[in-house]
Amino acid sequence: MRLVIGLIFLVYAHLTLAATLTVDTGAGPRRLSTEQLLARPDARDIQVVGDVSYHAAMRYRAVPLKALLGGVSNGGHLQFVALDGFTAEIPASLVLGTGGAEAWLAIEPVDKPWPKLGEGKPSAGPFYLVWLHPEAGHVGPEQWPYQVASIKVLADPAARFPAMQPAAGLPVNAPARRGFAVFQRNCISCHTLNGQGDAKLGPDLNIPHSPTEYLRGDMLRTLVRNPQDLRRWPQAKMPGFDPKVLSDADLDDLVAYLKHMAGRKVSP
């Protein structure tokens, strides 16, 4: 019996050690294991105050994300894909810039697993994008992807998904155009629009109907601010966006974008 338990433990430990992160900056995918990342000379312990996922101060062993992105320009665009299909779209300039916000890739140690995110939920590991001084870069909660499986350099969503774009004739500073930027920053991680996008978690926000077509304006704003205030559903996954994360002006622009796109439906 002890031999069987020992073998099970060894198999489990092997699977944990086998966790790998795929990074593709354009020259082909590189696979980095937990062991390789923890052994890097630039790995260090960091203290994250107000961790978005754990809602507490957390300590991690991490490497600076930009050290893994050699050759990526400030004009590039990063896509983070999680094990559950969540995708985070983040401008490379936010990671590579000198604005004060620091992006770190936290690595879950084999011998000291992180806490679970909740009852019946896994931890944020094996890899988790965390930030130091996120307020300096206006980093939103959707830009803290956890259970990261891969990081890819891609064209930005406007180029990859033309059916999401507002009408070309809109003024540069039109609310719907500003709202498209808000959508990319906060919604594209979970939602497709006009059948386009890489998200797999939430419904399409235009096909068959835009939420602006079946919700009053005040109810739509309630849904975005705190979904449970509109409909109670224990299995709901949509987070709320308070004014510190999504200002009233940004929310108005987002609603303007969704209303505008309701008149630009494209069948998938």
PDB file of C-alpha atoms in Angstrom, residues 80-199:
ATOM      1  CA  PHE A  80      -2.837  35.525 -22.874  1.00  0.00           C
ATOM      2  CA  VAL A  81      -4.813  32.275 -23.085  1.00  0.00           C
ATOM      3  CA  ALA A  82      -5.804  30.529 -19.857  1.00  0.00           C
ATOM      4  CA  LEU A  83      -6.456  26.840 -19.274  1.00  0.00           C
ATOM      5  CA  ASP A  84     -10.222  27.468 -19.095  1.00  0.00           C
ATOM      6  CA  GLY A  85     -10.333  29.355 -22.413  1.00  0.00           C
ATOM      7  CA  PHE A  86     -10.257  32.866 -20.952  1.00  0.00           C
ATOM      8  CA  THR A  87      -8.266  35.245 -23.163  1.00  0.00           C
ATOM      9  CA  ALA A  88      -6.751  38.552 -22.104  1.00  0.00           C
ATOM     10  CA  GLU A  89      -5.778  41.093 -24.746  1.00  0.00           C
ATOM     11  CA  ILE A  90      -3.057  43.456 -23.514  1.00  0.00           C
ATOM     12  CA  PRO A  91      -1.067  46.058 -25.476  1.00  0.00           C
ATOM     13  CA  ALA A  92       2.640  45.271 -25.332  1.00  0.00           C
ATOM     14  CA  SER A  93       3.287  48.911 -24.435  1.00  0.00           C
ATOM     15  CA  LEU A  94       1.611  48.334 -21.055  1.00  0.00           C
ATOM     16  CA  VAL A  95       4.048  45.519 -20.278  1.00  0.00           C
ATOM     17  CA  LEU A  96       7.159  47.023 -21.859  1.00  0.00           C
ATOM     18  CA  GLY A  97       6.587  50.671 -21.012  1.00  0.00           C
ATOM     19  CA  THR A  98       8.132  52.792 -18.319  1.00  0.00           C
ATOM     20  CA  GLY A  99       4.898  54.263 -16.975  1.00  0.00           C
ATOM     21  CA  GLY A 100       5.280  52.757 -13.535  1.00  0.00           C
ATOM     22  CA  ALA A 101       3.098  49.631 -13.743  1.00  0.00           C
ATOM     23  CA  GLU A 102       5.229  46.479 -13.611  1.00  0.00           C
ATOM     24  CA  ALA A 103       4.061  43.167 -15.108  1.00  0.00           C
ATOM     25  CA  TRP A 104       5.348  40.007 -13.429  1.00  0.00           C
ATOM     26  CA  LEU A 105       4.750  36.364 -14.248  1.00  0.00           C
ATOM     27  CA  ALA A 106       4.113  34.581 -10.957  1.00  0.00           C
ATOM     28  CA  ILE A 107       5.086  30.895 -10.894  1.00  0.00           C
ATOM     29  CA  GLU A 108       3.371  28.450  -8.556  1.00  0.00           C
ATOM     30  CA  PRO A 109       5.977  26.336  -6.726  1.00  0.00           C
ATOM     31  CA  VAL A 110       5.512  22.593  -6.733  1.00  0.00           C
ATOM     32  CA  ASP A 111       6.084  22.238  -3.002  1.00  0.00           C
ATOM     33  CA  LYS A 112       4.041  25.279  -1.944  1.00  0.00           C
ATOM     34  CA  PRO A 113       0.844  25.476  -4.017  1.00  0.00           C
ATOM     35  CA  TRP A 114      -1.135  28.695  -3.834  1.00  0.00           C
ATOM     36  CA  PRO A 115      -4.552  28.848  -2.132  1.00  0.00           C
ATOM     37  CA  LYS A 116      -7.634  27.915  -4.064  1.00  0.00           C
ATOM     38  CA  LEU A 117      -9.549  30.824  -5.587  1.00  0.00           C
ATOM     39  CA  GLY A 118     -12.709  29.646  -3.883  1.00  0.00           C
ATOM     40  CA  GLU A 119     -14.649  26.591  -2.849  1.00  0.00           C
ATOM     41  CA  GLY A 120     -14.463  24.010  -5.614  1.00  0.00           C
ATOM     42  CA  LYS A 121     -12.077  26.179  -7.615  1.00  0.00           C
ATOM     43  CA  PRO A 122      -8.394  25.671  -8.466  1.00  0.00           C
ATOM     44  CA  SER A 123      -5.571  28.022  -7.563  1.00  0.00           C
ATOM     45  CA  ALA A 124      -4.409  30.800  -9.883  1.00  0.00           C
ATOM     46  CA  GLY A 125      -1.470  28.658 -10.980  1.00  0.00           C
ATOM     47  CA  PRO A 126       0.561  27.385 -12.522  1.00  0.00           C
ATOM     48  CA  PHE A 127       1.257  30.810 -14.077  1.00  0.00           C
ATOM     49  CA  TYR A 128      -0.410  34.120 -13.226  1.00  0.00           C
ATOM     50  CA  LEU A 129       0.147  37.644 -14.583  1.00  0.00           C
ATOM     51  CA  VAL A 130       0.332  40.010 -11.608  1.00  0.00           C
ATOM     52  CA  TRP A 131       1.134  43.712 -11.387  1.00  0.00           C
ATOM     53  CA  LEU A 132       3.049  46.005  -9.123  1.00  0.00           C
ATOM     54  CA  HIS A 133       1.752  49.596  -9.102  1.00  0.00           C
ATOM     55  CA  PRO A 134      -1.133  48.743 -11.487  1.00  0.00           C
ATOM     56  CA  GLU A 135      -2.781  52.122 -10.869  1.00  0.00           C
ATOM     57  CA  ALA A 136       0.118  53.803 -12.689  1.00  0.00           C
ATOM     58  CA  GLY A 137      -0.883  52.051 -15.907  1.00  0.00           C
ATOM     59  CA  HIS A 138      -4.663  52.002 -15.345  1.00  0.00           C
ATOM     60  CA  VAL A 139      -4.472  48.198 -15.353  1.00  0.00           C
ATOM     61  CA  GLY A 140      -7.950  46.670 -15.164  1.00  0.00           C
ATOM     62  CA  PRO A 141      -8.994  43.394 -13.496  1.00  0.00           C
ATOM     63  CA  GLU A 142      -9.318  41.660 -16.883  1.00  0.00           C
ATOM     64  CA  GLN A 143      -5.605  42.259 -17.344  1.00  0.00           C
ATOM     65  CA  TRP A 144      -4.664  39.914 -14.484  1.00  0.00           C
ATOM     66  CA  PRO A 145      -5.110  36.543 -16.259  1.00  0.00           C
ATOM     67  CA  TYR A 146      -4.457  33.473 -14.135  1.00  0.00           C
ATOM     68  CA  GLN A 147      -3.919  29.796 -15.054  1.00  0.00           C
ATOM     69  CA  VAL A 148      -2.067  31.152 -18.081  1.00  0.00           C
ATOM     70  CA  ALA A 149      -1.184  28.479 -20.642  1.00  0.00           C
ATOM     71  CA  SER A 150       0.239  30.606 -23.457  1.00  0.00           C
ATOM     72  CA  ILE A 151       1.353  34.091 -24.405  1.00  0.00           C
ATOM     73  CA  LYS A 152       1.305  35.071 -28.076  1.00  0.00           C
ATOM     74  CA  VAL A 153       2.152  38.194 -30.022  1.00  0.00           C
ATOM     75  CA  LEU A 154      -0.695  38.917 -32.430  1.00  0.00           C
ATOM     76  CA  ALA A 155      -2.180  41.803 -34.351  1.00  0.00           C
ATOM     77  CA  ASP A 156      -4.518  43.925 -32.235  1.00  0.00           C
ATOM     78  CA  PRO A 157      -8.211  42.936 -32.121  1.00  0.00           C
ATOM     79  CA  ALA A 158      -9.287  45.728 -34.484  1.00  0.00           C
ATOM     80  CA  ALA A 159      -7.101  44.208 -37.197  1.00  0.00           C
ATOM     81  CA  ARG A 160      -7.933  40.570 -36.410  1.00  0.00           C
ATOM     82  CA  PHE A 161     -11.677  41.057 -36.063  1.00  0.00           C
ATOM     83  CA  PRO A 162     -12.932  43.622 -38.592  1.00  0.00           C
ATOM     84  CA  ALA A 163     -16.609  42.826 -37.880  1.00  0.00           C
ATOM     85  CA  MET A 164     -16.117  44.324 -34.406  1.00  0.00           C
ATOM     86  CA  GLN A 165     -15.062  47.695 -35.751  1.00  0.00           C
ATOM     87  CA  PRO A 166     -17.398  50.705 -35.708  1.00  0.00           C
ATOM     88  CA  ALA A 167     -18.273  52.365 -39.005  1.00  0.00           C
ATOM     89  CA  ALA A 168     -15.210  53.832 -40.687  1.00  0.00           C
ATOM     90  CA  GLY A 169     -16.912  57.190 -41.165  1.00  0.00           C
ATOM     91  CA  LEU A 170     -17.299  57.912 -37.452  1.00  0.00           C
ATOM     92  CA  PRO A 171     -15.264  60.842 -36.099  1.00  0.00           C
ATOM     93  CA  VAL A 172     -12.065  59.837 -34.316  1.00  0.00           C
ATOM     94  CA  ASN A 173     -13.440  60.908 -30.938  1.00  0.00           C
ATOM     95  CA  ALA A 174     -16.977  59.563 -31.419  1.00  0.00           C
ATOM     96  CA  PRO A 175     -18.412  57.868 -28.290  1.00  0.00           C
ATOM     97  CA  ALA A 176     -18.885  54.589 -30.164  1.00  0.00           C
ATOM     98  CA  ARG A 177     -15.250  54.612 -31.256  1.00  0.00           C
ATOM     99  CA  ARG A 178     -14.099  55.301 -27.696  1.00  0.00           C
ATOM    100  CA  GLY A 179     -16.475  52.547 -26.573  1.00  0.00           C
ATOM    101  CA  PHE A 180     -14.752  50.080 -28.891  1.00  0.00           C
ATOM    102  CA  ALA A 181     -11.534  50.733 -26.959  1.00  0.00           C
ATOM    103  CA  VAL A 182     -13.428  50.121 -23.692  1.00  0.00           C
ATOM    104  CA  PHE A 183     -14.836  46.880 -25.132  1.00  0.00           C
ATOM    105  CA  GLN A 184     -11.344  45.673 -26.063  1.00  0.00           C
ATOM    106  CA  ARG A 185     -10.007  46.483 -22.613  1.00  0.00           C
ATOM    107  CA  ASN A 186     -12.826  45.013 -20.529  1.00  0.00           C
ATOM    108  CA  CYS A 187     -15.159  42.760 -22.512  1.00  0.00           C
ATOM    109  CA  ILE A 188     -13.249  40.947 -25.251  1.00  0.00           C
ATOM    110  CA  SER A 189     -11.734  38.527 -22.739  1.00  0.00           C
ATOM    111  CA  CYS A 190     -15.097  36.796 -22.300  1.00  0.00           C
ATOM    112  CA  HIS A 191     -17.327  37.939 -25.179  1.00  0.00           C
ATOM    113  CA  THR A 192     -17.340  37.735 -28.944  1.00  0.00           C
ATOM    114  CA  LEU A 193     -19.140  40.290 -31.108  1.00  0.00           C
ATOM    115  CA  ASN A 194     -20.628  39.600 -34.527  1.00  0.00           C
ATOM    116  CA  GLY A 195     -19.258  36.078 -34.136  1.00  0.00           C
ATOM    117  CA  GLN A 196     -15.665  37.292 -34.022  1.00  0.00           C
ATOM    118  CA  GLY A 197     -13.164  36.970 -31.204  1.00  0.00           C
ATOM    119  CA  ASP A 198     -11.269  34.270 -29.346  1.00  0.00           C
ATOM    120  CA  ALA A 199     -13.340  34.300 -26.131  1.00  0.00           C
TER     121      ALA A 199
END
